[in-house]
Short mmCIF file of N, CA and C in Angstrom, two decimals:
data_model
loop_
_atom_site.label_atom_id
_atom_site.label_comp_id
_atom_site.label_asym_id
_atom_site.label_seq_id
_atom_site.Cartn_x
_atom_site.Cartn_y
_atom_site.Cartn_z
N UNK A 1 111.84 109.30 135.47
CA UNK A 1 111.82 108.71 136.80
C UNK A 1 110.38 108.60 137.31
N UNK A 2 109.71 109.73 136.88
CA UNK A 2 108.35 109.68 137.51
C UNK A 2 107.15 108.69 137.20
N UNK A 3 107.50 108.41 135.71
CA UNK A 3 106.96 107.48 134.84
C UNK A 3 107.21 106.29 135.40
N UNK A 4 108.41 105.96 135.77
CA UNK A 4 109.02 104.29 136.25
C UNK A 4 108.59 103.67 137.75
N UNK A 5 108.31 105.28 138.69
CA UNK A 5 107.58 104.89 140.13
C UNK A 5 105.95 104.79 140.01
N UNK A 6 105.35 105.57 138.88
CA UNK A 6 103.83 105.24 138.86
C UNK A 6 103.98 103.63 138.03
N UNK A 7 104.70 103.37 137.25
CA UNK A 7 104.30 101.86 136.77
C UNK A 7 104.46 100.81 137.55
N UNK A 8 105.69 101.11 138.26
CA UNK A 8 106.20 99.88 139.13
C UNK A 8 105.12 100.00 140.32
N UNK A 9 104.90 101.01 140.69
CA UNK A 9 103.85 100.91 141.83
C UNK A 9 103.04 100.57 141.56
N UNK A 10 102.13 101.01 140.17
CA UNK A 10 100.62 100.79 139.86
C UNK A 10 100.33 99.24 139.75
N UNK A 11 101.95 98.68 139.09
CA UNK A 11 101.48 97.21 138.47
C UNK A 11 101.57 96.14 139.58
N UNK A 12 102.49 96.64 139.97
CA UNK A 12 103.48 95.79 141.65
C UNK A 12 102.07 95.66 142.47
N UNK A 13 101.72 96.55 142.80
CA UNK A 13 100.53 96.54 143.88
C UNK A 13 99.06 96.13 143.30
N UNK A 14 99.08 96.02 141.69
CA UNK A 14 98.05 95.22 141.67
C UNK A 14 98.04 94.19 141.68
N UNK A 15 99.51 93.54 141.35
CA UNK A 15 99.26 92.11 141.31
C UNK A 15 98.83 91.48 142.56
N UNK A 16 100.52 92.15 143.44
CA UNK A 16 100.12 91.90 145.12
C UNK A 16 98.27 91.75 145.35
N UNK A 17 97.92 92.62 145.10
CA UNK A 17 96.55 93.16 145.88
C UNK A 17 95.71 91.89 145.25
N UNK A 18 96.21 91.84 144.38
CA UNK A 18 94.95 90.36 143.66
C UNK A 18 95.40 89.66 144.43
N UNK A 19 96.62 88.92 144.47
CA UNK A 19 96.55 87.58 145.64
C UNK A 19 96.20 87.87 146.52
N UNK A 20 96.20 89.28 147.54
CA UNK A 20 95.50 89.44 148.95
C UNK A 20 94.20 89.13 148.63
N UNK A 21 93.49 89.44 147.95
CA UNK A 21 92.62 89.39 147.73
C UNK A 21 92.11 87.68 147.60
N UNK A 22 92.68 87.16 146.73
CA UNK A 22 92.36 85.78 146.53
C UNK A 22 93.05 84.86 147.72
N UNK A 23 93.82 85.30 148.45
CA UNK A 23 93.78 84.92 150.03
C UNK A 23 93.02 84.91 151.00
N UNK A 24 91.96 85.72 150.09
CA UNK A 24 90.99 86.21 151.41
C UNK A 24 89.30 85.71 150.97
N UNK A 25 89.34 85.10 149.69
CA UNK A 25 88.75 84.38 148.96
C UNK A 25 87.61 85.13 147.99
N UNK A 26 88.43 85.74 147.60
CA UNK A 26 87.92 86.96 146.76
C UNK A 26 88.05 85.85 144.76
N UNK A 27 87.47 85.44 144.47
CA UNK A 27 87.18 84.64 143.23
C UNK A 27 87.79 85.68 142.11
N UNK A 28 88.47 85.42 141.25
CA UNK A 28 89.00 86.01 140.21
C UNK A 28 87.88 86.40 139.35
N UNK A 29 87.52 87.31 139.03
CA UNK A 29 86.39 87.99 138.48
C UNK A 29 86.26 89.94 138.17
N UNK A 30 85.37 90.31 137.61
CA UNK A 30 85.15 92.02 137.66
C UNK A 30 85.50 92.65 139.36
N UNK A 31 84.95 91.73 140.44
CA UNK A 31 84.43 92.67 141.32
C UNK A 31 85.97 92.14 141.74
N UNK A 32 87.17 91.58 141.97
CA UNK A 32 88.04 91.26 142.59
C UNK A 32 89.23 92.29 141.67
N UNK A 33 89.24 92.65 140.14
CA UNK A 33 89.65 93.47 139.52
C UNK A 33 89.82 94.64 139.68
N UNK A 34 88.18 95.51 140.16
CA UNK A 34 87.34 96.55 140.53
C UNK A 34 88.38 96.92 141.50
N UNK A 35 88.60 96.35 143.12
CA UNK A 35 88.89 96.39 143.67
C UNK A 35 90.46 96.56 143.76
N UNK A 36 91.09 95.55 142.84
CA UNK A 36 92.70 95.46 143.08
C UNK A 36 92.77 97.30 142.13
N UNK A 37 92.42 97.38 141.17
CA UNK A 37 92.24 98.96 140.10
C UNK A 37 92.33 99.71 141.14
N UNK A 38 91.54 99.54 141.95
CA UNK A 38 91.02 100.45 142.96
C UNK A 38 92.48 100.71 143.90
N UNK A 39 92.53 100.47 144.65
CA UNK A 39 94.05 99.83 145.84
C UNK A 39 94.99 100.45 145.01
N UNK A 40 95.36 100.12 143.83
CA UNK A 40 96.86 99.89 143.05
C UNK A 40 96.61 101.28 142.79
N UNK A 41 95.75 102.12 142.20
CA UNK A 41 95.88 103.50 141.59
C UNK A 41 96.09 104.19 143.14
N UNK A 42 95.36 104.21 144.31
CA UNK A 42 95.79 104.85 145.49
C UNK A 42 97.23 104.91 145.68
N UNK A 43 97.72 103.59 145.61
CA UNK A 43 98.97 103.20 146.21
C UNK A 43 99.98 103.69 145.04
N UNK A 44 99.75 103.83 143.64
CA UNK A 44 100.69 104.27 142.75
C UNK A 44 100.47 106.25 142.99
N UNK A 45 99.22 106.67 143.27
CA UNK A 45 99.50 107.99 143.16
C UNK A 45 100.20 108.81 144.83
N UNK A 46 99.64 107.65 145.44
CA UNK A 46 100.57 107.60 146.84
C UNK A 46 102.13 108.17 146.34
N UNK A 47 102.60 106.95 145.83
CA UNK A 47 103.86 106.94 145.49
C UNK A 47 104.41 107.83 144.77
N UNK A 48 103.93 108.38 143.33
CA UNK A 48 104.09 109.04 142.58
C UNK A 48 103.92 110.69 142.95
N UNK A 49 103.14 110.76 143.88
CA UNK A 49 102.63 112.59 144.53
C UNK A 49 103.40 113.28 144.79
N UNK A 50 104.33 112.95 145.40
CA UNK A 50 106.01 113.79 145.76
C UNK A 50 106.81 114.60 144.40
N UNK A 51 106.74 114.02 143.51
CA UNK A 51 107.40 114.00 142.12
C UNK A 51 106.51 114.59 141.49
N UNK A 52 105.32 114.97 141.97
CA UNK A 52 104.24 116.02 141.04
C UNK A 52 103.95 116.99 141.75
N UNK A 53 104.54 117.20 142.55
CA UNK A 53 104.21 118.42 143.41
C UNK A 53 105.65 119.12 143.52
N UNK A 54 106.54 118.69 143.29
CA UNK A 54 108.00 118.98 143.05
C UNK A 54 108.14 119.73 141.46
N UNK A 55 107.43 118.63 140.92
CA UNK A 55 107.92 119.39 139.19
C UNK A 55 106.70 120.56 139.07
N UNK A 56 105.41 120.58 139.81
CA UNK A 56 104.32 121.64 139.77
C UNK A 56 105.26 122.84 139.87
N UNK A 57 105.71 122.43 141.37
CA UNK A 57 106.45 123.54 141.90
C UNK A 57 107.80 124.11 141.19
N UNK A 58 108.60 123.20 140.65
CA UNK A 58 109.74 123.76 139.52
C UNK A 58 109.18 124.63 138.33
N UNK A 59 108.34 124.00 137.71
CA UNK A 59 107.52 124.52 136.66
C UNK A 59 107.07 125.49 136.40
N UNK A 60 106.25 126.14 137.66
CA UNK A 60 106.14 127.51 137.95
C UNK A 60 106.52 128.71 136.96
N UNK A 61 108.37 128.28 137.40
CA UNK A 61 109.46 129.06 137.02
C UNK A 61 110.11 129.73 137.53
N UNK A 62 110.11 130.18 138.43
CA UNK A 62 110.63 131.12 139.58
C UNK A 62 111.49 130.36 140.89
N UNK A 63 110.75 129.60 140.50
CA UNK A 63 111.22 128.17 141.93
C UNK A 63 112.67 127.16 141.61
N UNK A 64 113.60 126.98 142.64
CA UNK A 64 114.47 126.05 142.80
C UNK A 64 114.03 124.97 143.59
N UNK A 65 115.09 124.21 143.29
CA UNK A 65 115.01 122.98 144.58
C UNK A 65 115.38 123.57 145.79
N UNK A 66 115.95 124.27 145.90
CA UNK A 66 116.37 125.01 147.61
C UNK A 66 114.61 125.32 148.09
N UNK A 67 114.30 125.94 147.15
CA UNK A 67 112.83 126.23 147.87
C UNK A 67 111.90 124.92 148.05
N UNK A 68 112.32 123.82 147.81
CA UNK A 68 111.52 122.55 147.92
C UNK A 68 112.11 122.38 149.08
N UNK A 69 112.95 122.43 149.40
CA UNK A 69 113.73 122.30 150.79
C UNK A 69 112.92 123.34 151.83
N UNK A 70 112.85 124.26 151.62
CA UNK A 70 112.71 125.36 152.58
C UNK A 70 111.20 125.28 152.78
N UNK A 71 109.96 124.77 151.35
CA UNK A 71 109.12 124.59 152.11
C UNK A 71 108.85 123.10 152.58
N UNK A 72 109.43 122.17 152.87
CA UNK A 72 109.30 121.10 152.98
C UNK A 72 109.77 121.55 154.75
N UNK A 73 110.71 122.29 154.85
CA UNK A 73 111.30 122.60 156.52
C UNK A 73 109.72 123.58 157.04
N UNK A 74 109.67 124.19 156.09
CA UNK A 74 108.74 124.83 157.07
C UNK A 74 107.44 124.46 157.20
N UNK A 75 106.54 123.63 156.18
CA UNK A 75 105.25 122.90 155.97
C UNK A 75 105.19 121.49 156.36
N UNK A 76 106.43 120.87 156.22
CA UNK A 76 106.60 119.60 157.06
C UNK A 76 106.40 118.89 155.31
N UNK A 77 106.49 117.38 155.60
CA UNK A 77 106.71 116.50 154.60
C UNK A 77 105.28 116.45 153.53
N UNK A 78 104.07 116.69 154.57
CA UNK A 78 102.65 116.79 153.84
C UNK A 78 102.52 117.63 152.47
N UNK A 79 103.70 118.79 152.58
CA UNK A 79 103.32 119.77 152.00
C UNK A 79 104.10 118.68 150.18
N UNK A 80 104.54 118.14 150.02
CA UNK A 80 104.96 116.95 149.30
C UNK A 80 103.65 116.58 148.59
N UNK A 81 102.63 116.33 149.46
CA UNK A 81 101.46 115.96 149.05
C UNK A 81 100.41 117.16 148.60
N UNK A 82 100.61 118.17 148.39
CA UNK A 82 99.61 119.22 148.16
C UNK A 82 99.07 118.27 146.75
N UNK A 83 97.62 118.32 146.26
CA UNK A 83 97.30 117.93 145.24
C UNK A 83 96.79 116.73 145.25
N UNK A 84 97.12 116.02 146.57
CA UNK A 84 97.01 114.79 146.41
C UNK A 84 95.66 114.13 146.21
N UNK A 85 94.74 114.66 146.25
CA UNK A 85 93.04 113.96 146.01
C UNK A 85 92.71 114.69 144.71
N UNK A 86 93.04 115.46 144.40
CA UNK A 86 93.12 115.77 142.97
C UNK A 86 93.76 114.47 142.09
N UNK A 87 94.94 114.23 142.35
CA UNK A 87 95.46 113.43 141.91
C UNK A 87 95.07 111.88 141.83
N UNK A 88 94.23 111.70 142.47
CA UNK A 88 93.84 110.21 143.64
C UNK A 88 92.28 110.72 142.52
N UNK A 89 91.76 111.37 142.10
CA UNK A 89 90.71 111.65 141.10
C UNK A 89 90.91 111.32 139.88
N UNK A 90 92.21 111.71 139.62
CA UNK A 90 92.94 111.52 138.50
C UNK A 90 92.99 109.76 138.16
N UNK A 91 93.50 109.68 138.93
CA UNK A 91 94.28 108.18 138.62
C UNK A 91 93.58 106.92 139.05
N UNK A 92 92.10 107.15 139.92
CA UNK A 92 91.62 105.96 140.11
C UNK A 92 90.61 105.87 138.84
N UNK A 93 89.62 106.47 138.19
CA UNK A 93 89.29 106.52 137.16
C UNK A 93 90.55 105.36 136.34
N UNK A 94 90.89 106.40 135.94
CA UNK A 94 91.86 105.11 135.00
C UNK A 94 92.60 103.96 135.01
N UNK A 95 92.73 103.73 136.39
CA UNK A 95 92.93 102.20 136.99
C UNK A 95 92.00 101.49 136.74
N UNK A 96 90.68 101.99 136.88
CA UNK A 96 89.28 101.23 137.22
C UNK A 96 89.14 100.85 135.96
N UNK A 97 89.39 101.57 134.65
CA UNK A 97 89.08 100.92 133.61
C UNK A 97 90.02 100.48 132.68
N UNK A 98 92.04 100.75 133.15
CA UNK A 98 92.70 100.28 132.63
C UNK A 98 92.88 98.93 132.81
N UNK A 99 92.87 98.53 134.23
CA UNK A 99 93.26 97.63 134.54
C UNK A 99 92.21 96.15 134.38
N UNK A 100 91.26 95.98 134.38
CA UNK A 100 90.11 95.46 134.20
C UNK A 100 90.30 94.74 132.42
N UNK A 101 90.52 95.97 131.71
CA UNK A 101 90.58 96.02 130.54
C UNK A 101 92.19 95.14 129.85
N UNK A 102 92.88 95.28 130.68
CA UNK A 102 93.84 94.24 130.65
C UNK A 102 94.19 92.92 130.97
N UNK A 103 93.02 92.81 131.87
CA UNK A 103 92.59 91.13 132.18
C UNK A 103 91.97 90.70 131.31
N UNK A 104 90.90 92.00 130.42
CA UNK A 104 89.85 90.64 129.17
C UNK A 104 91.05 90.49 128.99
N UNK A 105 92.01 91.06 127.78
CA UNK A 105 92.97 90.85 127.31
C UNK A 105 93.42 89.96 127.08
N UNK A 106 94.15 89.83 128.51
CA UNK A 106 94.80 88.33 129.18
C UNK A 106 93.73 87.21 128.56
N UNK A 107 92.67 87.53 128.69
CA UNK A 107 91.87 86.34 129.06
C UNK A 107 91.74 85.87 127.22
N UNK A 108 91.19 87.03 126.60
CA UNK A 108 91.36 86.84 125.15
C UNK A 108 92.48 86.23 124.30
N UNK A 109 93.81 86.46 125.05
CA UNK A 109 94.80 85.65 124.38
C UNK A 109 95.29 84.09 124.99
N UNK A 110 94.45 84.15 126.44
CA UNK A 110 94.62 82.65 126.55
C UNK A 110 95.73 82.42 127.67
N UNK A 111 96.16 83.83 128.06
CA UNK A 111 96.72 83.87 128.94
C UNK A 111 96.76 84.05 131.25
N UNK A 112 97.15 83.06 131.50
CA UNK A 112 96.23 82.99 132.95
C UNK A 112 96.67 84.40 133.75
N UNK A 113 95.41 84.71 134.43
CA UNK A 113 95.70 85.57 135.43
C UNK A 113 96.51 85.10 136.48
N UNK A 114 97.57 86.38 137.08
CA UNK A 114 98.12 86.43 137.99
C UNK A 114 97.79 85.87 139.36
#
């Protein structure tokens, strides 16, 4: 599951983010790439942070889901996010150079950008 909300988010929001971008007259190029990499890894580890701070916390070993409950009542919904710029460290790095790296690609097989 966790796998299927970081892809759909990561890819979903880059494409989106390129047309905002080229709405806003941002030229299809590195620095319009740079940028969508950029956006899409926030917005996928956005998405994805709940589900890594849940299985951190299962993982442990000691921990149930009742206690995801109990600290979620008592820390409020943030506590969901513990990790989260750790994570946001994690994952823009590799946007920045996955995604970029999938446009030569595109471009190498002749295929148009989004």
């Amino acid at each position: 599951i966790r796998a299927a909300m970081l892809s759909s988010s990561q890819l979903g929001s880059y494409d989106a983010t390129k047309s905002g971008l080229r709405g806003m007259g941002w030229e299809e190029g590195p620095q319009q790439h740079f940028m969508a990499s950029l956006i899409s890894g926030m917005i996928a580890q956005t998405v994805v942070q709940p589900a890594d701070t849940i299985r951190s916390f299962l993982m442990n070993g000691r921990h149930t889901l009742w206690g995801v409950g109990e600290n979620v009542r008592a820390e409020g919904l943030l506590w969901l996010y513990r990790g989260y710029w750790a994570g946001i460290s994690r994952q823009g790095p590799i946007m920045v150079l996955q995604m970029p790296l999938v446009e030569q690609i595109r471009q190498l097989l002749g295929v148009k950008p989004i």
